[in-house]
């Protein structure tokens, strides 16, 4: 018995190692995506439950909604992407953020 762990991947073929690596990466991506969805749901729940107390808070909510909208736009829909970018720039400018 040794104290050093065995590297079992070393004893398998290259195709098996690559398949294992792909499965591990895919599992990490799926876990990360689930965590992101859970955090987004928590943020949206908070945004829905608490009314904005100022224009800055209302603009923050609008930023979130516009970001969701822009994320669903087709890549060739430059007109609407430019419109969203202009509105977000206005929010930043008017709120004193650069």
GROMACS .gro file of N, CA and C in nm:
model
  294
    1UNK      N    1   0.085  -0.117   0.000
    1UNK     CA    2   0.000   0.000   0.000
    1UNK      C    3   0.089   0.123   0.000
    2UNK      N    4   0.057   0.216  -0.091
    2UNK     CA    5   0.136   0.339  -0.097
    2UNK      C    6   0.050   0.456  -0.051
    3UNK      N    7   0.116   0.561  -0.009
    3UNK     CA    8   0.044   0.681   0.031
    3UNK      C    9   0.008   0.768  -0.089
    4UNK      N   10   0.073   0.744  -0.200
    4UNK     CA   11   0.051   0.822  -0.320
    4UNK      C   12  -0.065   0.760  -0.400
    5UNK      N   13  -0.167   0.841  -0.437
    5UNK     CA   14  -0.279   0.785  -0.512
    5UNK      C   15  -0.237   0.744  -0.653
    6UNK      N   16  -0.302   0.642  -0.703
    6UNK     CA   17  -0.275   0.595  -0.838
    6UNK      C   18  -0.347   0.683  -0.939
    7UNK      N   19  -0.281   0.711  -1.049
    7UNK     CA   20  -0.342   0.786  -1.158
    7UNK      C   21  -0.400   0.684  -1.255
    8UNK      N   22  -0.527   0.648  -1.232
    8UNK     CA   23  -0.589   0.545  -1.315
    8UNK      C   24  -0.608   0.589  -1.460
    9UNK      N   25  -0.624   0.721  -1.482
    9UNK     CA   26  -0.640   0.770  -1.618
    9UNK      C   27  -0.519   0.735  -1.705
   10UNK      N   28  -0.403   0.724  -1.643
   10UNK     CA   29  -0.280   0.696  -1.716
   10UNK      C   30  -0.283   0.557  -1.779
   11UNK      N   31  -0.360   0.466  -1.722
   11UNK     CA   32  -0.362   0.328  -1.769
   11UNK      C   33  -0.467   0.304  -1.876
   12UNK      N   34  -0.544   0.404  -1.909
   12UNK     CA   35  -0.647   0.387  -2.012
   12UNK      C   36  -0.600   0.446  -2.142
   13UNK      N   37  -0.670   0.413  -2.249
   13UNK     CA   38  -0.636   0.467  -2.379
   13UNK      C   39  -0.668   0.615  -2.389
   14UNK      N   40  -0.613   0.679  -2.492
   14UNK     CA   41  -0.631   0.822  -2.511
   14UNK      C   42  -0.778   0.856  -2.535
   15UNK      N   43  -0.850   0.775  -2.612
   15UNK     CA   44  -0.990   0.802  -2.639
   15UNK      C   45  -1.072   0.796  -2.511
   16UNK      N   46  -1.045   0.701  -2.426
   16UNK     CA   47  -1.116   0.688  -2.299
   16UNK      C   48  -1.086   0.807  -2.208
   17UNK      N   49  -0.961   0.851  -2.208
   17UNK     CA   50  -0.923   0.967  -2.126
   17UNK      C   51  -0.995   1.092  -2.174
   18UNK      N   52  -0.999   1.111  -2.307
   18UNK     CA   53  -1.067   1.228  -2.362
   18UNK      C   54  -1.216   1.223  -2.332
   19UNK      N   55  -1.276   1.106  -2.342
   19UNK     CA   56  -1.419   1.091  -2.312
   19UNK      C   57  -1.446   1.125  -2.165
   20UNK      N   58  -1.359   1.080  -2.077
   20UNK     CA   59  -1.374   1.111  -1.934
   20UNK      C   60  -1.358   1.261  -1.911
   21UNK      N   61  -1.259   1.322  -1.975
   21UNK     CA   62  -1.238   1.467  -1.960
   21UNK      C   63  -1.361   1.544  -2.008
   22UNK      N   64  -1.418   1.502  -2.120
   22UNK     CA   65  -1.537   1.569  -2.173
   22UNK      C   66  -1.653   1.556  -2.076
   23UNK      N   67  -1.671   1.436  -2.018
   23UNK     CA   68  -1.780   1.416  -1.921
   23UNK      C   69  -1.759   1.504  -1.798
   24UNK      N   70  -1.636   1.514  -1.752
   24UNK     CA   71  -1.608   1.596  -1.634
   24UNK      C   72  -1.635   1.743  -1.663
   25UNK      N   73  -1.590   1.791  -1.778
   25UNK     CA   74  -1.612   1.931  -1.815
   25UNK      C   75  -1.760   1.958  -1.832
   26UNK      N   76  -1.832   1.867  -1.897
   26UNK     CA   77  -1.975   1.884  -1.917
   26UNK      C   78  -2.048   1.889  -1.784
   27UNK      N   79  -2.010   1.805  -1.691
   27UNK     CA   80  -2.072   1.806  -1.558
   27UNK      C   81  -2.045   1.940  -1.488
   28UNK      N   82  -1.922   1.992  -1.500
   28UNK     CA   83  -1.889   2.122  -1.441
   28UNK      C   84  -1.972   2.233  -1.503
   29UNK      N   85  -1.987   2.230  -1.635
   29UNK     CA   86  -2.065   2.332  -1.705
   29UNK      C   87  -2.211   2.326  -1.662
   30UNK      N   88  -2.267   2.206  -1.654
   30UNK     CA   89  -2.406   2.191  -1.612
   30UNK      C   90  -2.427   2.240  -1.469
   31UNK      N   91  -2.334   2.210  -1.381
   31UNK     CA   92  -2.343   2.257  -1.243
   31UNK      C   93  -2.336   2.410  -1.238
   32UNK      N   94  -2.244   2.466  -1.315
   32UNK     CA   95  -2.229   2.611  -1.319
   32UNK      C   96  -2.354   2.677  -1.376
   33UNK      N   97  -2.411   2.619  -1.481
   33UNK     CA   98  -2.532   2.674  -1.541
   33UNK      C   99  -2.649   2.669  -1.442
   34UNK      N  100  -2.660   2.560  -1.368
   34UNK     CA  101  -2.767   2.549  -1.268
   34UNK      C  102  -2.748   2.653  -1.159
   35UNK      N  103  -2.625   2.671  -1.113
   35UNK     CA  104  -2.598   2.772  -1.011
   35UNK      C  105  -2.634   2.912  -1.062
   36UNK      N  106  -2.602   2.939  -1.188
   36UNK     CA  107  -2.634   3.069  -1.247
   36UNK      C  108  -2.785   3.089  -1.256
   37UNK      N  109  -2.857   2.985  -1.300
   37UNK     CA  110  -3.003   2.994  -1.307
   37UNK      C  111  -3.063   3.016  -1.169
   38UNK      N  112  -3.010   2.948  -1.068
   38UNK     CA  113  -3.061   2.965  -0.931
   38UNK      C  114  -3.036   3.107  -0.880
   39UNK      N  115  -2.917   3.161  -0.906
   39UNK     CA  116  -2.887   3.298  -0.863
   39UNK      C  117  -2.974   3.399  -0.937
   40UNK      N  118  -2.996   3.375  -1.068
   40UNK     CA  119  -3.081   3.464  -1.146
   40UNK      C  120  -3.225   3.461  -1.093
   41UNK      N  121  -3.274   3.344  -1.060
   41UNK     CA  122  -3.409   3.332  -1.004
   41UNK      C  123  -3.419   3.407  -0.872
   42UNK      N  124  -3.316   3.399  -0.789
   42UNK     CA  125  -3.317   3.470  -0.661
   42UNK      C  126  -3.319   3.621  -0.682
   43UNK      N  127  -3.237   3.668  -0.777
   43UNK     CA  128  -3.234   3.812  -0.807
   43UNK      C  129  -3.370   3.858  -0.858
   44UNK      N  130  -3.428   3.782  -0.951
   44UNK     CA  131  -3.556   3.822  -1.008
   44UNK      C  132  -3.667   3.817  -0.904
   45UNK      N  133  -3.661   3.722  -0.814
   45UNK     CA  134  -3.759   3.717  -0.706
   45UNK      C  135  -3.748   3.842  -0.620
   46UNK      N  136  -3.627   3.883  -0.590
   46UNK     CA  137  -3.603   4.003  -0.511
   46UNK      C  138  -3.653   4.127  -0.586
   47UNK      N  139  -3.625   4.134  -0.716
   47UNK     CA  140  -3.669   4.248  -0.797
   47UNK      C  141  -3.822   4.259  -0.801
   48UNK      N  142  -3.889   4.144  -0.803
   48UNK     CA  143  -4.036   4.143  -0.806
   48UNK      C  144  -4.098   4.176  -0.670
   49UNK      N  145  -4.032   4.137  -0.564
   49UNK     CA  146  -4.094   4.148  -0.432
   49UNK      C  147  -4.077   4.286  -0.368
   50UNK      N  148  -3.976   4.360  -0.409
   50UNK     CA  149  -3.949   4.489  -0.344
   50UNK      C  150  -3.964   4.600  -0.447
   51UNK      N  151  -4.055   4.695  -0.425
   51UNK     CA  152  -4.067   4.806  -0.520
   51UNK      C  153  -3.945   4.898  -0.512
   52UNK      N  154  -3.912   4.957  -0.625
   52UNK     CA  155  -3.798   5.049  -0.629
   52UNK      C  156  -3.826   5.170  -0.541
   53UNK      N  157  -3.725   5.211  -0.466
   53UNK     CA  158  -3.739   5.326  -0.376
   53UNK      C  159  -3.686   5.454  -0.439
   54UNK      N  160  -3.623   5.441  -0.557
   54UNK     CA  161  -3.568   5.559  -0.624
   54UNK      C  162  -3.560   5.530  -0.774
   55UNK      N  163  -3.532   5.636  -0.849
   55UNK     CA  164  -3.513   5.618  -0.993
   55UNK      C  165  -3.392   5.530  -1.022
   56UNK      N  166  -3.290   5.539  -0.940
   56UNK     CA  167  -3.171   5.455  -0.962
   56UNK      C  168  -3.205   5.307  -0.946
   57UNK      N  169  -3.286   5.274  -0.848
   57UNK     CA  170  -3.327   5.135  -0.830
   57UNK      C  171  -3.417   5.089  -0.944
   58UNK      N  172  -3.506   5.178  -0.991
   58UNK     CA  173  -3.591   5.144  -1.105
   58UNK      C  174  -3.506   5.122  -1.230
   59UNK      N  175  -3.403   5.205  -1.248
   59UNK     CA  176  -3.314   5.189  -1.362
   59UNK      C  177  -3.236   5.058  -1.353
   60UNK      N  178  -3.199   5.018  -1.232
   60UNK     CA  179  -3.128   4.890  -1.214
   60UNK      C  180  -3.218   4.775  -1.255
   61UNK      N  181  -3.345   4.781  -1.220
   61UNK     CA  182  -3.440   4.677  -1.261
   61UNK      C  183  -3.454   4.676  -1.413
   62UNK      N  184  -3.465   4.796  -1.471
   62UNK     CA  185  -3.479   4.806  -1.617
   62UNK      C  186  -3.354   4.752  -1.687
   63UNK      N  187  -3.236   4.778  -1.630
   63UNK     CA  188  -3.112   4.723  -1.687
   63UNK      C  189  -3.118   4.572  -1.694
   64UNK      N  190  -3.165   4.512  -1.586
   64UNK     CA  191  -3.174   4.366  -1.581
   64UNK      C  192  -3.268   4.314  -1.690
   65UNK      N  193  -3.385   4.375  -1.701
   65UNK     CA  194  -3.483   4.331  -1.801
   65UNK      C  195  -3.427   4.352  -1.942
   66UNK      N  196  -3.364   4.466  -1.966
   66UNK     CA  197  -3.307   4.492  -2.098
   66UNK      C  198  -3.195   4.395  -2.131
   67UNK      N  199  -3.117   4.358  -2.031
   67UNK     CA  200  -3.010   4.259  -2.054
   67UNK      C  201  -3.068   4.123  -2.092
   68UNK      N  202  -3.177   4.085  -2.026
   68UNK     CA  203  -3.244   3.960  -2.062
   68UNK      C  204  -3.297   3.967  -2.205
   69UNK      N  205  -3.360   4.080  -2.238
   69UNK     CA  206  -3.414   4.100  -2.372
   69UNK      C  207  -3.303   4.094  -2.476
   70UNK      N  208  -3.194   4.165  -2.451
   70UNK     CA  209  -3.083   4.169  -2.547
   70UNK      C  210  -3.021   4.031  -2.563
   71UNK      N  211  -3.019   3.952  -2.457
   71UNK     CA  212  -2.963   3.817  -2.465
   71UNK      C  213  -3.042   3.726  -2.557
   72UNK      N  214  -3.171   3.755  -2.575
   72UNK     CA  215  -3.255   3.674  -2.661
   72UNK      C  216  -3.262   3.722  -2.805
   73UNK      N  217  -3.199   3.835  -2.834
   73UNK     CA  218  -3.202   3.888  -2.970
   73UNK      C  219  -3.113   3.807  -3.063
   74UNK      N  220  -3.154   3.799  -3.188
   74UNK     CA  221  -3.069   3.734  -3.289
   74UNK      C  222  -2.942   3.816  -3.308
   75UNK      N  223  -2.834   3.749  -3.341
   75UNK     CA  224  -2.706   3.819  -3.355
   75UNK      C  225  -2.709   3.922  -3.468
   76UNK      N  226  -2.796   3.904  -3.567
   76UNK     CA  227  -2.800   3.999  -3.678
   76UNK      C  228  -2.901   4.112  -3.654
   77UNK      N  229  -2.964   4.117  -3.537
   77UNK     CA  230  -3.059   4.222  -3.505
   77UNK      C  231  -2.984   4.341  -3.444
   78UNK      N  232  -2.903   4.405  -3.525
   78UNK     CA  233  -2.818   4.512  -3.475
   78UNK      C  234  -2.898   4.636  -3.435
   79UNK      N  235  -3.010   4.660  -3.501
   79UNK     CA  236  -3.091   4.778  -3.468
   79UNK      C  237  -3.138   4.772  -3.323
   80UNK      N  238  -3.195   4.659  -3.282
   80UNK     CA  239  -3.244   4.648  -3.144
   80UNK      C  240  -3.129   4.639  -3.044
   81UNK      N  241  -3.019   4.574  -3.083
   81UNK     CA  242  -2.902   4.570  -2.995
   81UNK      C  243  -2.849   4.711  -2.971
   82UNK      N  244  -2.842   4.792  -3.077
   82UNK     CA  245  -2.796   4.930  -3.063
   82UNK      C  246  -2.891   5.011  -2.976
   83UNK      N  247  -3.021   4.987  -2.991
   83UNK     CA  248  -3.120   5.058  -2.910
   83UNK      C  249  -3.104   5.023  -2.762
   84UNK      N  250  -3.087   4.897  -2.731
   84UNK     CA  251  -3.065   4.855  -2.591
   84UNK      C  252  -2.937   4.917  -2.538
   85UNK      N  253  -2.830   4.913  -2.617
   85UNK     CA  254  -2.703   4.972  -2.574
   85UNK      C  255  -2.718   5.121  -2.547
   86UNK      N  256  -2.794   5.191  -2.631
   86UNK     CA  257  -2.814   5.335  -2.611
   86UNK      C  258  -2.891   5.363  -2.482
   87UNK      N  259  -2.994   5.284  -2.455
   87UNK     CA  260  -3.072   5.303  -2.332
   87UNK      C  261  -2.986   5.274  -2.209
   88UNK      N  262  -2.908   5.166  -2.214
   88UNK     CA  263  -2.820   5.135  -2.101
   88UNK      C  264  -2.715   5.245  -2.080
   89UNK      N  265  -2.663   5.300  -2.189
   89UNK     CA  266  -2.568   5.411  -2.178
   89UNK      C  267  -2.635   5.533  -2.117
   90UNK      N  268  -2.760   5.559  -2.155
   90UNK     CA  269  -2.834   5.671  -2.095
   90UNK      C  270  -2.851   5.649  -1.945
   91UNK      N  271  -2.887   5.529  -1.905
   91UNK     CA  272  -2.902   5.500  -1.761
   91UNK      C  273  -2.771   5.528  -1.688
   92UNK      N  274  -2.659   5.481  -1.744
   92UNK     CA  275  -2.529   5.503  -1.679
   92UNK      C  276  -2.495   5.651  -1.672
   93UNK      N  277  -2.515   5.721  -1.780
   93UNK     CA  278  -2.483   5.863  -1.785
   93UNK      C  279  -2.569   5.940  -1.686
   94UNK      N  280  -2.698   5.914  -1.684
   94UNK     CA  281  -2.789   5.990  -1.598
   94UNK      C  282  -2.775   5.954  -1.450
   95UNK      N  283  -2.724   5.836  -1.423
   95UNK     CA  284  -2.706   5.798  -1.282
   95UNK      C  285  -2.567   5.835  -1.230
   96UNK      N  286  -2.487   5.898  -1.314
   96UNK     CA  287  -2.354   5.940  -1.272
   96UNK      C  288  -2.249   5.836  -1.282
   97UNK      N  289  -2.279   5.719  -1.340
   97UNK     CA  290  -2.182   5.613  -1.360
   97UNK      C  291  -2.117   5.631  -1.497
   98UNK      N  292  -1.990   5.598  -1.507
   98UNK     CA  293  -1.922   5.610  -1.636
   98UNK      C  294  -1.877   5.478  -1.689
   0.00000   0.00000   0.00000
